[in-house]
Each structure stands twice: as structure tokens, then as C-alpha cells.
PDB file of C-alpha atoms and ligand atoms in Angstrom:
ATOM      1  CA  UNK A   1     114.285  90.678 108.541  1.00  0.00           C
ATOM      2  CA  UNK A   2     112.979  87.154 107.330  1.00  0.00           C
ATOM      3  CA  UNK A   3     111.052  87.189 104.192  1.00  0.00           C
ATOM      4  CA  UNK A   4     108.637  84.138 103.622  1.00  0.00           C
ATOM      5  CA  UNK A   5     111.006  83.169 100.888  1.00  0.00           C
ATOM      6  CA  UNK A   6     113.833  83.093 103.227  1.00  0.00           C
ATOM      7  CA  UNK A   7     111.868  81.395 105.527  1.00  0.00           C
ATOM      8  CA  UNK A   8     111.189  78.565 103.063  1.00  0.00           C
ATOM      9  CA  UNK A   9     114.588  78.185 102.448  1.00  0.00           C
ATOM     10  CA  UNK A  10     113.919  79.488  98.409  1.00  0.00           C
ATOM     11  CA  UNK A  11     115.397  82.468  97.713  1.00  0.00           C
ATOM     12  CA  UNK A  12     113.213  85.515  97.080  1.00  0.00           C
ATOM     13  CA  UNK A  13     112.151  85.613  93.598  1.00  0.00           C
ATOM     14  CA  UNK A  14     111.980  88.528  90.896  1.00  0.00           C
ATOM     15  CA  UNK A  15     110.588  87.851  87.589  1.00  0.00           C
ATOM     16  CA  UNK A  16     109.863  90.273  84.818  1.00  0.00           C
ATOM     17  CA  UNK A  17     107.622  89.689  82.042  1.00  0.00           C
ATOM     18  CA  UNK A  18     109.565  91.455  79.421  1.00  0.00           C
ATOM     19  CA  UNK A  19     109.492  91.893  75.235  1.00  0.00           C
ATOM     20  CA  UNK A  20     113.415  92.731  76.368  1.00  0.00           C
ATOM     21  CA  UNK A  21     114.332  90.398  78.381  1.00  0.00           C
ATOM     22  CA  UNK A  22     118.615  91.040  77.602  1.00  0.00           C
ATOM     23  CA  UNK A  23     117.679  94.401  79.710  1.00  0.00           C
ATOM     24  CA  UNK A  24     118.068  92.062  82.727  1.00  0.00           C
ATOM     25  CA  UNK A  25     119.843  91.922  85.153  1.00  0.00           C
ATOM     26  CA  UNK A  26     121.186  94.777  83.699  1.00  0.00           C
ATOM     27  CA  UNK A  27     123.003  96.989  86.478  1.00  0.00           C
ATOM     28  CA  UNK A  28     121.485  94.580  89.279  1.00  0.00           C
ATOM     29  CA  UNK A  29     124.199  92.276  88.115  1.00  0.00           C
ATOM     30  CA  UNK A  30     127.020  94.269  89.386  1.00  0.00           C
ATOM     31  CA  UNK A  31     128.995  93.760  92.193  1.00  0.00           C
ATOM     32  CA  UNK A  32     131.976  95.524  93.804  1.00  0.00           C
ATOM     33  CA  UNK A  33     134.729  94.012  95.948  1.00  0.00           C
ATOM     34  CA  UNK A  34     133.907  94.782 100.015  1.00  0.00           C
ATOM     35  CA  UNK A  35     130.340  95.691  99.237  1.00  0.00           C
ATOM     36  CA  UNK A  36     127.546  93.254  99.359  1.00  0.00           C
ATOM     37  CA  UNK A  37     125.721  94.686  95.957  1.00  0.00           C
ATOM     38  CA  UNK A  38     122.864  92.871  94.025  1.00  0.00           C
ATOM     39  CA  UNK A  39     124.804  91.312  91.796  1.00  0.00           C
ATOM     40  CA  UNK A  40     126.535  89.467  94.447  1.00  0.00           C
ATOM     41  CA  UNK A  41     123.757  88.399  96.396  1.00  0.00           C
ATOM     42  CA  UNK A  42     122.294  87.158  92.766  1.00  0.00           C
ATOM     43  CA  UNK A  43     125.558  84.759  92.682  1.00  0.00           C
ATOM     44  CA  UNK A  44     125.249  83.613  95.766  1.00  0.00           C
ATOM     45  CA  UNK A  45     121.710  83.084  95.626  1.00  0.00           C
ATOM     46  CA  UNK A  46     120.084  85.211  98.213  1.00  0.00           C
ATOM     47  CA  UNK A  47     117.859  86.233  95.827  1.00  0.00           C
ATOM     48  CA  UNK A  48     116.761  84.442  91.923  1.00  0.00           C
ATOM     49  CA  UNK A  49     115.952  86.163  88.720  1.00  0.00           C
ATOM     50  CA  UNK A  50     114.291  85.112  85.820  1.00  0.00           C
ATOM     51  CA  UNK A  51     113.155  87.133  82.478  1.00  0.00           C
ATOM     52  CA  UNK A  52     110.758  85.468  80.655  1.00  0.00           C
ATOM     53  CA  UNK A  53     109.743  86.542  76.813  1.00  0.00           C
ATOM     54  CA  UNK A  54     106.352  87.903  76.225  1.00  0.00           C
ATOM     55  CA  UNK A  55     106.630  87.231  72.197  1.00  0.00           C
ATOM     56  CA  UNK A  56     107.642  83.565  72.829  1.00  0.00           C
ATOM     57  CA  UNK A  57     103.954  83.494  73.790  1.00  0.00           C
ATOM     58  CA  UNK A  58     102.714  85.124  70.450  1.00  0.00           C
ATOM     59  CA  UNK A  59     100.907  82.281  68.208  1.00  0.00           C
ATOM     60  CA  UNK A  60     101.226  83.652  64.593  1.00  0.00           C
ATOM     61  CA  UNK A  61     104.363  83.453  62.437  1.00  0.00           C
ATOM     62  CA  UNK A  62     105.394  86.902  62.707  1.00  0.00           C
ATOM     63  CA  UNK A  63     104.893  86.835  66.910  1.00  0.00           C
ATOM     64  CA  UNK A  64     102.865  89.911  66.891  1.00  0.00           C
ATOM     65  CA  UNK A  65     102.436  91.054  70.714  1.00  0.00           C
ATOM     66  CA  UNK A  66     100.587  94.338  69.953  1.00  0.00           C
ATOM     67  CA  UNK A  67      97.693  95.473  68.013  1.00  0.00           C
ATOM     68  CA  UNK A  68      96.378  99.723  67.258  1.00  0.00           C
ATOM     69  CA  UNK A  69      93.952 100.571  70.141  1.00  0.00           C
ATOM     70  CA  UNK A  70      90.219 100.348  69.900  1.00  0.00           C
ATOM     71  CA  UNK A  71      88.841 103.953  69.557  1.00  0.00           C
ATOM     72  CA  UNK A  72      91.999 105.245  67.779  1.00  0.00           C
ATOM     73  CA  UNK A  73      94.954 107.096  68.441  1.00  0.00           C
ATOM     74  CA  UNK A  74      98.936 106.921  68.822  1.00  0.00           C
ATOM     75  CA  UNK A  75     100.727 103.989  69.279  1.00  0.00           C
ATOM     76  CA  UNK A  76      99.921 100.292  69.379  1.00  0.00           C
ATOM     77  CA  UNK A  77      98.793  98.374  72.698  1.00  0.00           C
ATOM     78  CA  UNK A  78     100.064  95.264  74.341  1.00  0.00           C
ATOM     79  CA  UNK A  79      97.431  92.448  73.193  1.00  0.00           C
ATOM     80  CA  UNK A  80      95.489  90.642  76.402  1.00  0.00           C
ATOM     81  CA  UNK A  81      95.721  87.287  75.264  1.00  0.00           C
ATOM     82  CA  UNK A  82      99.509  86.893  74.343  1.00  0.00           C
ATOM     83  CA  UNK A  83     100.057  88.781  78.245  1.00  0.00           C
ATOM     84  CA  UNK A  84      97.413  86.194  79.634  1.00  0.00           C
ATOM     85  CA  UNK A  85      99.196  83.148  78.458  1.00  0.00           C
ATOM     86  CA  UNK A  86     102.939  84.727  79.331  1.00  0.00           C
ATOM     87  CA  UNK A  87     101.233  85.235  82.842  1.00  0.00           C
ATOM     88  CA  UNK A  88      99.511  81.818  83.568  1.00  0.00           C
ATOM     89  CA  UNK A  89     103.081  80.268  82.126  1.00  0.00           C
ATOM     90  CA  UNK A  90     105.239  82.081  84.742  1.00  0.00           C
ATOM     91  CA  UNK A  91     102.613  81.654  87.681  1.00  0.00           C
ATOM     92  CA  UNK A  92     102.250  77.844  86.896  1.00  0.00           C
ATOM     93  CA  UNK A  93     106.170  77.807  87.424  1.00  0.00           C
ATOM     94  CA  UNK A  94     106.384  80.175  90.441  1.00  0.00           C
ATOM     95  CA  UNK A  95     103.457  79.281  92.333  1.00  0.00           C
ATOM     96  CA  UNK A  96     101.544  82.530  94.131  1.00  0.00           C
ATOM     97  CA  UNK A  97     103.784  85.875  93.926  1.00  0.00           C
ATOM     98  CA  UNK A  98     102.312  89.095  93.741  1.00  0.00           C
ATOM     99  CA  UNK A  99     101.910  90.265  90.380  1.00  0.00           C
ATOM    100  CA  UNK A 100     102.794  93.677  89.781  1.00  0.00           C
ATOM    101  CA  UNK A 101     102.164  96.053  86.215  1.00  0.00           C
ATOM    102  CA  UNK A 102     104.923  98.782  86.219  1.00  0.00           C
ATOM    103  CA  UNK A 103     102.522 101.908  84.712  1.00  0.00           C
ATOM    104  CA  UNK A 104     102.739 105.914  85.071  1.00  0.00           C
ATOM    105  CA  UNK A 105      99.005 105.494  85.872  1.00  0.00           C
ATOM    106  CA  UNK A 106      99.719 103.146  89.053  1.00  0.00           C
ATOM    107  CA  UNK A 107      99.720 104.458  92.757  1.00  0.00           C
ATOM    108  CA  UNK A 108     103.120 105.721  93.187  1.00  0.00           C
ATOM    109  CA  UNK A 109     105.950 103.645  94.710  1.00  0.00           C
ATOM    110  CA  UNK A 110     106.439 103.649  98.183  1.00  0.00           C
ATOM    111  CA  UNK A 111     109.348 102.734 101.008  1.00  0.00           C
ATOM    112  CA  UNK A 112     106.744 101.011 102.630  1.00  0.00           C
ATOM    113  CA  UNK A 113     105.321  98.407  99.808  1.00  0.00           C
ATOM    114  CA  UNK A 114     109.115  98.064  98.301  1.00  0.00           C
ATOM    115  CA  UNK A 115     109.452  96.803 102.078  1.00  0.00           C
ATOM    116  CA  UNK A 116     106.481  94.572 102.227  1.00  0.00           C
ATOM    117  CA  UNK A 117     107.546  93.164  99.217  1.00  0.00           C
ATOM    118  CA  UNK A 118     110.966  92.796 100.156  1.00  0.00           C
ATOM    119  CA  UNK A 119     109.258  90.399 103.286  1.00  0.00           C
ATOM    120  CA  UNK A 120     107.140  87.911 100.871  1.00  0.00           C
ATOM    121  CA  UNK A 121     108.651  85.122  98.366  1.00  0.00           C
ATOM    122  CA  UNK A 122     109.273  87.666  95.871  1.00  0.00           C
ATOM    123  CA  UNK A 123     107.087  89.628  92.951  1.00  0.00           C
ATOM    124  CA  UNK A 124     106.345  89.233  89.408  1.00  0.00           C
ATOM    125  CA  UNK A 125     106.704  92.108  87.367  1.00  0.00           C
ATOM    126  CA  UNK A 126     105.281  93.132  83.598  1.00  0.00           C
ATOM    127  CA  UNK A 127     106.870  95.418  82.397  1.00  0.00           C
ATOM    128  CA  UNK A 128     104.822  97.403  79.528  1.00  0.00           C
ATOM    129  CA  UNK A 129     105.826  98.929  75.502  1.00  0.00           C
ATOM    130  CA  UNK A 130     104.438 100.356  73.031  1.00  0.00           C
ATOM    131  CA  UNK A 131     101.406 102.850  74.265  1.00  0.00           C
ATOM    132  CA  UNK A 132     100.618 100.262  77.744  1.00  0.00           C
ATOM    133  CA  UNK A 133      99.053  97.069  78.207  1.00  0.00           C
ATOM    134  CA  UNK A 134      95.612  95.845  77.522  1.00  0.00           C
ATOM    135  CA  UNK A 135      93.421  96.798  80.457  1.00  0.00           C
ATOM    136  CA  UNK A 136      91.489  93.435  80.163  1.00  0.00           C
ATOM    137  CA  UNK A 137      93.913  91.095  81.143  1.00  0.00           C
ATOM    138  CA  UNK A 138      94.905  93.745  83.949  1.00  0.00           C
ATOM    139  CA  UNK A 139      91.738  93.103  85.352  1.00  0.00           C
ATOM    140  CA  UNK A 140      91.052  89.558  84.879  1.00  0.00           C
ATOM    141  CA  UNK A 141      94.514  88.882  86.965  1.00  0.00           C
ATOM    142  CA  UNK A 142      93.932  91.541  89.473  1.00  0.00           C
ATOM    143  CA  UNK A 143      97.173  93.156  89.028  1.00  0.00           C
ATOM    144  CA  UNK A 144      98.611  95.777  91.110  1.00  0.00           C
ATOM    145  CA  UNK A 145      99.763  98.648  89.271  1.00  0.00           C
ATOM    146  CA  UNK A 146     102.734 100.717  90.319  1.00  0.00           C
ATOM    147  CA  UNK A 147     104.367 103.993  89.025  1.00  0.00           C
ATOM    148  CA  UNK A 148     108.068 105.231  89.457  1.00  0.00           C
ATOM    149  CA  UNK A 149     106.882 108.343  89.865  1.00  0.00           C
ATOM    150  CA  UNK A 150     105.654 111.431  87.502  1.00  0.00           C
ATOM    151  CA  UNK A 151     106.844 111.065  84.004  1.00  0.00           C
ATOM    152  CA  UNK A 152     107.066 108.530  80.913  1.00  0.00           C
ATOM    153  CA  UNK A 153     109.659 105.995  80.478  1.00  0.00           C
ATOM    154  CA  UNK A 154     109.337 104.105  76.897  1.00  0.00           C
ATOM    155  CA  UNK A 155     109.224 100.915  78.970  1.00  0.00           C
ATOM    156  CA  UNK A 156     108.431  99.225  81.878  1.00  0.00           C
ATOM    157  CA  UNK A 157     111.845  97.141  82.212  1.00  0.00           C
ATOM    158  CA  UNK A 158     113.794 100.290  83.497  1.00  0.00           C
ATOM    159  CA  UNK A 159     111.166 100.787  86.424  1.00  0.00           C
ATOM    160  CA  UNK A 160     111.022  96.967  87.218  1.00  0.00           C
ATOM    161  CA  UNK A 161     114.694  97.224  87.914  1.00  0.00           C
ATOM    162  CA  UNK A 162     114.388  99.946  89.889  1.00  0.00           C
ATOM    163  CA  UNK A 163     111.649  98.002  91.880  1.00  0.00           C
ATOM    164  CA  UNK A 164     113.915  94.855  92.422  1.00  0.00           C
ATOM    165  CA  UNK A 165     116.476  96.740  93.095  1.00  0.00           C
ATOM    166  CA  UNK A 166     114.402  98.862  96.316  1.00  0.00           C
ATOM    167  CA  UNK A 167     113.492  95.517  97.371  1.00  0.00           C
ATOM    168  CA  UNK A 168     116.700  93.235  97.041  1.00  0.00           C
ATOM    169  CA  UNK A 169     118.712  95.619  98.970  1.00  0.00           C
ATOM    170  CA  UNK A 170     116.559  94.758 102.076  1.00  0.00           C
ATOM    171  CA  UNK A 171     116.819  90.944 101.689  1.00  0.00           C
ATOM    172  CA  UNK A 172     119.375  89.470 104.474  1.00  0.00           C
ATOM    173  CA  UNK A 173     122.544  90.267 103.947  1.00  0.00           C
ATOM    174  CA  UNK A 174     122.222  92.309 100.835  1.00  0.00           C
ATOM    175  CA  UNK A 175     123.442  96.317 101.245  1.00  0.00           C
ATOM    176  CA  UNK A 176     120.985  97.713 103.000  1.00  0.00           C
ATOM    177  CA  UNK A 177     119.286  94.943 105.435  1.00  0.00           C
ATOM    178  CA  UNK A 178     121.685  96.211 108.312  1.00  0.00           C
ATOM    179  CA  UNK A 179     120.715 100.378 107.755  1.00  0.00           C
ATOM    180  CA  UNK A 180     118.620 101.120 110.528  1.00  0.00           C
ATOM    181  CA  UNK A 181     114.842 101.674 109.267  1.00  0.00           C
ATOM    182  CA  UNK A 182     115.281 104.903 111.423  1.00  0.00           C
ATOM    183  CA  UNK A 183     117.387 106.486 109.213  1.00  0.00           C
ATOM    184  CA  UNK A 184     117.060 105.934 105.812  1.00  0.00           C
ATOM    185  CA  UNK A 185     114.995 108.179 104.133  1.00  0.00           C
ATOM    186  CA  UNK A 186     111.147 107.513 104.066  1.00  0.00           C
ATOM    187  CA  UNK A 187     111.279 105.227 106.927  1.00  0.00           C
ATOM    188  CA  UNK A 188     109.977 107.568 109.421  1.00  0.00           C
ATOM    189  CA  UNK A 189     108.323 109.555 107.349  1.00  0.00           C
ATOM    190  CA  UNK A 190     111.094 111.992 107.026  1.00  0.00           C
ATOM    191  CA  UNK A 191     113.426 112.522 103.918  1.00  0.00           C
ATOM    192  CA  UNK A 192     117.269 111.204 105.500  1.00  0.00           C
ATOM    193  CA  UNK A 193     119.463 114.570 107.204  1.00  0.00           C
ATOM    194  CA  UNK A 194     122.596 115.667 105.113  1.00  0.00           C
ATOM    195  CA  UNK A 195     125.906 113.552 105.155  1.00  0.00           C
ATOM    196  CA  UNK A 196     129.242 114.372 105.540  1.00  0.00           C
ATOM    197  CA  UNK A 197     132.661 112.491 105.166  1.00  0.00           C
ATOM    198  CA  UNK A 198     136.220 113.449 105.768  1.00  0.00           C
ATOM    199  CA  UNK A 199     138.203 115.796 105.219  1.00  0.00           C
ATOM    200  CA  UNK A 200     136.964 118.117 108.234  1.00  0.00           C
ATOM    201  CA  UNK A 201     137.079 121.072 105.971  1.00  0.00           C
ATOM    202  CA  UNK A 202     137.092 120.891 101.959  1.00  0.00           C
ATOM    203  CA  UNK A 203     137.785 124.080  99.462  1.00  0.00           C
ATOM    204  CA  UNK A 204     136.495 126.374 102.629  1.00  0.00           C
ATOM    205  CA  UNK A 205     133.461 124.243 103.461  1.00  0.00           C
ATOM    206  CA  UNK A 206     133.645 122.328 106.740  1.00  0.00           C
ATOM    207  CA  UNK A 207     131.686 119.458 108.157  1.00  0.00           C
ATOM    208  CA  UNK A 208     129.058 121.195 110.932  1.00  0.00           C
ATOM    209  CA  UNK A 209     130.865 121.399 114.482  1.00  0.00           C
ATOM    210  CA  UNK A 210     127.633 119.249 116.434  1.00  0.00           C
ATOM    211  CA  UNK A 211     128.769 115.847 114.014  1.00  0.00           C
ATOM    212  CA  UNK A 212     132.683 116.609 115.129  1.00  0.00           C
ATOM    213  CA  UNK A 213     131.464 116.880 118.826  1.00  0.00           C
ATOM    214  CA  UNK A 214     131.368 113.288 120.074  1.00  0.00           C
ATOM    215  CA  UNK A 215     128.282 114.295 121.421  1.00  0.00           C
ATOM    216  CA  UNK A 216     125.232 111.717 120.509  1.00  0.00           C
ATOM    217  CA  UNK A 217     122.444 113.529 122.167  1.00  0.00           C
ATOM    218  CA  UNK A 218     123.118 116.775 120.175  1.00  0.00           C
ATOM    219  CA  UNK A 219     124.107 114.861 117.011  1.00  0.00           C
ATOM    220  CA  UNK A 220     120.712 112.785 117.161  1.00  0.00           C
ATOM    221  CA  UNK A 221     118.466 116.198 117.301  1.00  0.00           C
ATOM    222  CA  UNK A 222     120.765 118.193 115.029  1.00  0.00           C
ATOM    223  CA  UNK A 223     120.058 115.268 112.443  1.00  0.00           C
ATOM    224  CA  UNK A 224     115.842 114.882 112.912  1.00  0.00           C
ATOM    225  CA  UNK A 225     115.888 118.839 113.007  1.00  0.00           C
ATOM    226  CA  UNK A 226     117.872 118.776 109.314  1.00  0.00           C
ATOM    227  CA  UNK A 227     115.303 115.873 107.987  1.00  0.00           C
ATOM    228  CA  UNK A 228     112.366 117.686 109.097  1.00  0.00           C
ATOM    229  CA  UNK A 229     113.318 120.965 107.835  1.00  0.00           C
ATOM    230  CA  UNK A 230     114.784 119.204 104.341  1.00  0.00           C
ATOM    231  CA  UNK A 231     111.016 117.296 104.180  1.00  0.00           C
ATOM    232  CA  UNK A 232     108.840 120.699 105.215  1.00  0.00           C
ATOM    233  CA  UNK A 233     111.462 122.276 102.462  1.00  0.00           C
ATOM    234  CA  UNK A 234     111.049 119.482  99.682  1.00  0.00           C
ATOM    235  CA  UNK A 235     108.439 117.313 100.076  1.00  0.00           C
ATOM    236  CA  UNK A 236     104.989 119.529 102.067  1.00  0.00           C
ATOM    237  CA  UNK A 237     103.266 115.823 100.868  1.00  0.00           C
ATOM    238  CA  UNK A 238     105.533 113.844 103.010  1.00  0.00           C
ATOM    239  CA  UNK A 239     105.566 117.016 105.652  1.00  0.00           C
ATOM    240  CA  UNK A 240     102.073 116.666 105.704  1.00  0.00           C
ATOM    241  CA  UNK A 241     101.584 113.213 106.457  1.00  0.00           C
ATOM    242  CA  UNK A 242     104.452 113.112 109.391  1.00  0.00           C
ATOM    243  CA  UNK A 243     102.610 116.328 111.096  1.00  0.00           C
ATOM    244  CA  UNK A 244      99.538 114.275 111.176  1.00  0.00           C
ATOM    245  CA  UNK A 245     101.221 111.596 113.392  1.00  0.00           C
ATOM    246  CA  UNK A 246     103.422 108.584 113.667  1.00  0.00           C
ATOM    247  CA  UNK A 247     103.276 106.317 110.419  1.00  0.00           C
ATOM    248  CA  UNK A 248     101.470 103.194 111.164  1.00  0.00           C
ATOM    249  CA  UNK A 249     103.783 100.584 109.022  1.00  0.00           C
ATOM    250  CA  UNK A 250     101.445  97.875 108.847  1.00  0.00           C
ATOM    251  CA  UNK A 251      98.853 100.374 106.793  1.00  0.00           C
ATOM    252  CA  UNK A 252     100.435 101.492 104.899  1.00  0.00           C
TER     253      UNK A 252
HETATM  254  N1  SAM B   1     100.713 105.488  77.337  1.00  0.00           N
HETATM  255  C1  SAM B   1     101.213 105.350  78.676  1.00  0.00           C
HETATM  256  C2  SAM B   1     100.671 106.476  79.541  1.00  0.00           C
HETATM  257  O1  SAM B   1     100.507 107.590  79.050  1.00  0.00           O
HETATM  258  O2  SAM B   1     100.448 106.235  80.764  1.00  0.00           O
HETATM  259  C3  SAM B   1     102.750 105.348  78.697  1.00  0.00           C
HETATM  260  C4  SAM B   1     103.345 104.142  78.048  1.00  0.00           C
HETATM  261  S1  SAM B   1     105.084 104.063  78.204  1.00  0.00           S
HETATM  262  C5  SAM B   1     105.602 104.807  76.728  1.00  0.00           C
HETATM  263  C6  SAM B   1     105.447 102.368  77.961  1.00  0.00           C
HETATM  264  C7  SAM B   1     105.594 101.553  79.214  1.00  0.00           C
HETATM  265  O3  SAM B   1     106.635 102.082  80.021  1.00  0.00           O
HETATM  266  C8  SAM B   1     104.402 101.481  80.140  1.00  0.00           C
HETATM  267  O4  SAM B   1     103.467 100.537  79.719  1.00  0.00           O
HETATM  268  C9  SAM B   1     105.033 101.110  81.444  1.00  0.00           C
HETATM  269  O5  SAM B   1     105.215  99.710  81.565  1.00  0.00           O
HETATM  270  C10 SAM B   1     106.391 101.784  81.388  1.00  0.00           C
HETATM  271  N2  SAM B   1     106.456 103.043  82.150  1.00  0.00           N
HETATM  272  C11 SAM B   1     106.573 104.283  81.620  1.00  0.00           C
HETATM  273  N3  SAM B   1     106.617 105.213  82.574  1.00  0.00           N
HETATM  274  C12 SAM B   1     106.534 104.567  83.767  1.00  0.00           C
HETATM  275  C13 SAM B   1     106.503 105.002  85.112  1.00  0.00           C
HETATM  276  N4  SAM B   1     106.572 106.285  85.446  1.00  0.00           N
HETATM  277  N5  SAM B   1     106.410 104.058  86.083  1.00  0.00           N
HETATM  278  C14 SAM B   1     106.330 102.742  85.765  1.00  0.00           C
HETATM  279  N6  SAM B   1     106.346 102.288  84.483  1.00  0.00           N
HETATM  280  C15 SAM B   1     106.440 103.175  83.489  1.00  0.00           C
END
């Protein structure tokens, strides 16, 4: 795969708008000896980071980013205009990215936009506190909002990692650029079929005879039959979806 940043030459670029920005790179800084991790590809600069403070934006002397939300209730709400100038500031720098608002009340986070993503010059990320962001300057930016999935984080910083993180390990030569898009789970609609490792047997349990067999054919159909039944089993959304048809890639 060739993203546009590669393409350019610039390396694909992650940015997170962030009251915390120590929280990065946080565990996408690792790397481990024989394994091409984030953290390595960061040093060698396949891919760039950059965490840029939301308060350095604030104007009065206490840098107040929040304020209580109109209408009442819990909490206290990002403020639109300190956001606004933390976003022009970054996109003056970075030029066009896609600008992304990590939210529970996004559409959820898919294989399929981590990869698109993953294929462009990289992504700019806000990452929300308190009770959420200001809808206002949502709007007025367009920004695409995305959710890790069904529950509450008490920021957005943990789920822009996450998203980086989906999308880094596709870049060229990072982890998982080589793994066939056949197999990983998601790709084909299908969650992945069970692995197994040596020993041949462990405390009673043995690896299933068809993946000791040598034989491709049988291994190939023993492994779709495994994902489909694990996807009718865990995920009847997913299960759904693939009985419908083949997924079209490019729409979704
Ligand atoms: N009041 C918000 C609601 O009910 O939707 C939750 C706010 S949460 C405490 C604070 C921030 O964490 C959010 O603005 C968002 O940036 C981030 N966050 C929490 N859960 C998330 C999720 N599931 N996916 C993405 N971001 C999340």
C-alpha cells in the first residue's frame, strides 16, 4: 500500500489536539527488538506525531478551556472558540488532513475507514474532556466524528491512540502492512478463525488435526468455516452484512 503521504515523500501524519498532550505517544512509542512496532516506525520516520495543547490557545490568565453548558446539567463543556483557534493553528501548519472528533456519539470505528485513513497524508484528531466539545465549532469545521465503540472513556486521548495505532500498523513497513487483508479480522467481513501455536498438544488440548495436515485446501475451508461460524456466533451485525454479499471496499 502507498498512502498519499508516502507518495509525497512526507511521512503520514497524526496529530492530536489534546488538554494532555504527555498522554502521547504513550504506548505507540514502544518498540520491541525483531518486530517492526509503532514506536519504531515513529524513529525512523515512517510515520510523524505531533500533540499540540488546546489551553495554550486559551486567552485569559487562568487558560480556561471549558465553560458549564447552556441549558444546565453535569459537567463543564469544551469552549468553541479556544477549539477553533487550536484547530486553524494546527491546519495552517499541516495543510489539508482530515479532521477527526473522537466522541461515543460518532459512527462507530471501522476496519475499513482506519484503512482509508491509513492511505491519505494522515488525520488530525481532537480528542474531547470534561462532558464533550462544543457542537458549534464541530460544525463550522465539518468534523467527522468517530466512536471506539459502546461505552464512556473520560477522554478522547485514549481512543485517538487507539485510532493511530489501527492506522499506523498499515503504513509500509510497519507490523501489519504485509498481513494479508484476507485474513485479518474485518477485512472480509468475517471476524479472523482461531489460532494455534506449538506445542501440538498442551495440558490435554491439542492443535485441530486439518492445521497439522499439510493440506492447504482443507486448511483454507476449515479456517472460513471457523470465521463464519465465530461471526454468526458473535457478531449477527457483521453476520448480517456478509450474508447480504461481498463487501464493496470502496463504500464503505
Ligand atoms: N458526555 C459525553 C457523552 O455522553 O457522549 C461523554 C464525554 S467523555 C466523559 C469525555 C471525552 O472522552 C469525549 O468528549 C470524547 O472525546 C472521549 N470519549 C469517551 N468515550 C469515547 C468513545 N467511546 N469513543 C471515542 N471517544 C470517547
Amino acid at each position: 500500500m502507498t498512502g498519499n503521504g508516502q507518495a509525497s515523500g512526507k511521512p503520514w501524519q497524526a496529530v492530536a489536539l489534546t488538554l494532555f498532550p504527555q498522554m502521547f505517544p504513550g504506548s505507540l512509542g514502544q518498540s520491541l527488538a525483531g518486530q517492526s512496532l509503532a514506536g519504531q516506525a515513529l524513529s525512523e520516520a515512517r510515520w510523524a506525531l505531533e500533540s499540540v495543547d488546546i489551553r495554550a490557545f486559551a486567552s485569559d490568565k487562568h487558560r480556561t478551556v471549558d465553560d458549564s453548558p447552556c441549558g444546565g446539567g453535569a459537567g463543564m463543556v469544551m469552549r468553541a472558540d479556544v477549539v477553533d483557534l487550536a484547530i486553524c493553528a494546527t491546519q495552517q501548519k499541516t495543510g489539508d488532513l482530515p479532521l477527526v472528533y473522537m466522541t461515543p456519539r460518532g459512527r462507530p470505528l471501522t476496519q475499513s475507514r482506519v484503512r482509508a485513513l491509513a492511505e491519505g497524508p494522515g488525520v488530525i484528531v481532537l480528542c474531547g474532556r470534561y462532558e464533550g466539545v462544543d457542537q458549534r465549532v464541530l460544525d463550522a469545521h465539518g468534523v467527522e466524528e468517530i466512536s471506539i465503540g459502546d461505552y464512556v472513556l473520560s477522554g478522547g486521548e485514549v481512543a485517538a491512540l487507539v485510532l493511530f495505532d489501527a492506522c499506523v500498523r498499515l503504513l509500509p513497513g510497519v507490523m501489519g502492512s504485509d498481513v494479508s487483508g484476507d485474513e485479518e479480522s474485518f477485512e472480509q467481513g468475517l471476524l479472523e478463525y482461531p489460532l494455534y501455536t506449538r506445542p501440538a498438544e498442551w495440558q490435554g488440548r491439542k492443535v485441530p488435526d486439518v492445521l497439522m495436515s499439510g493440506h492447504h485446501k482443507n486448511i483454507r475451508a476449515w479456517r472460513r468455516e471457523q470465521a463464519e461460524a465465530a461471526t454468526k456466533d458473535r457478531r449477527p451485525d457483521l453476520w448480517t452484512e456478509y450474508a447480504l454479499g461481498p463487501v464493496d471496499k470502496d463504500k464503505t
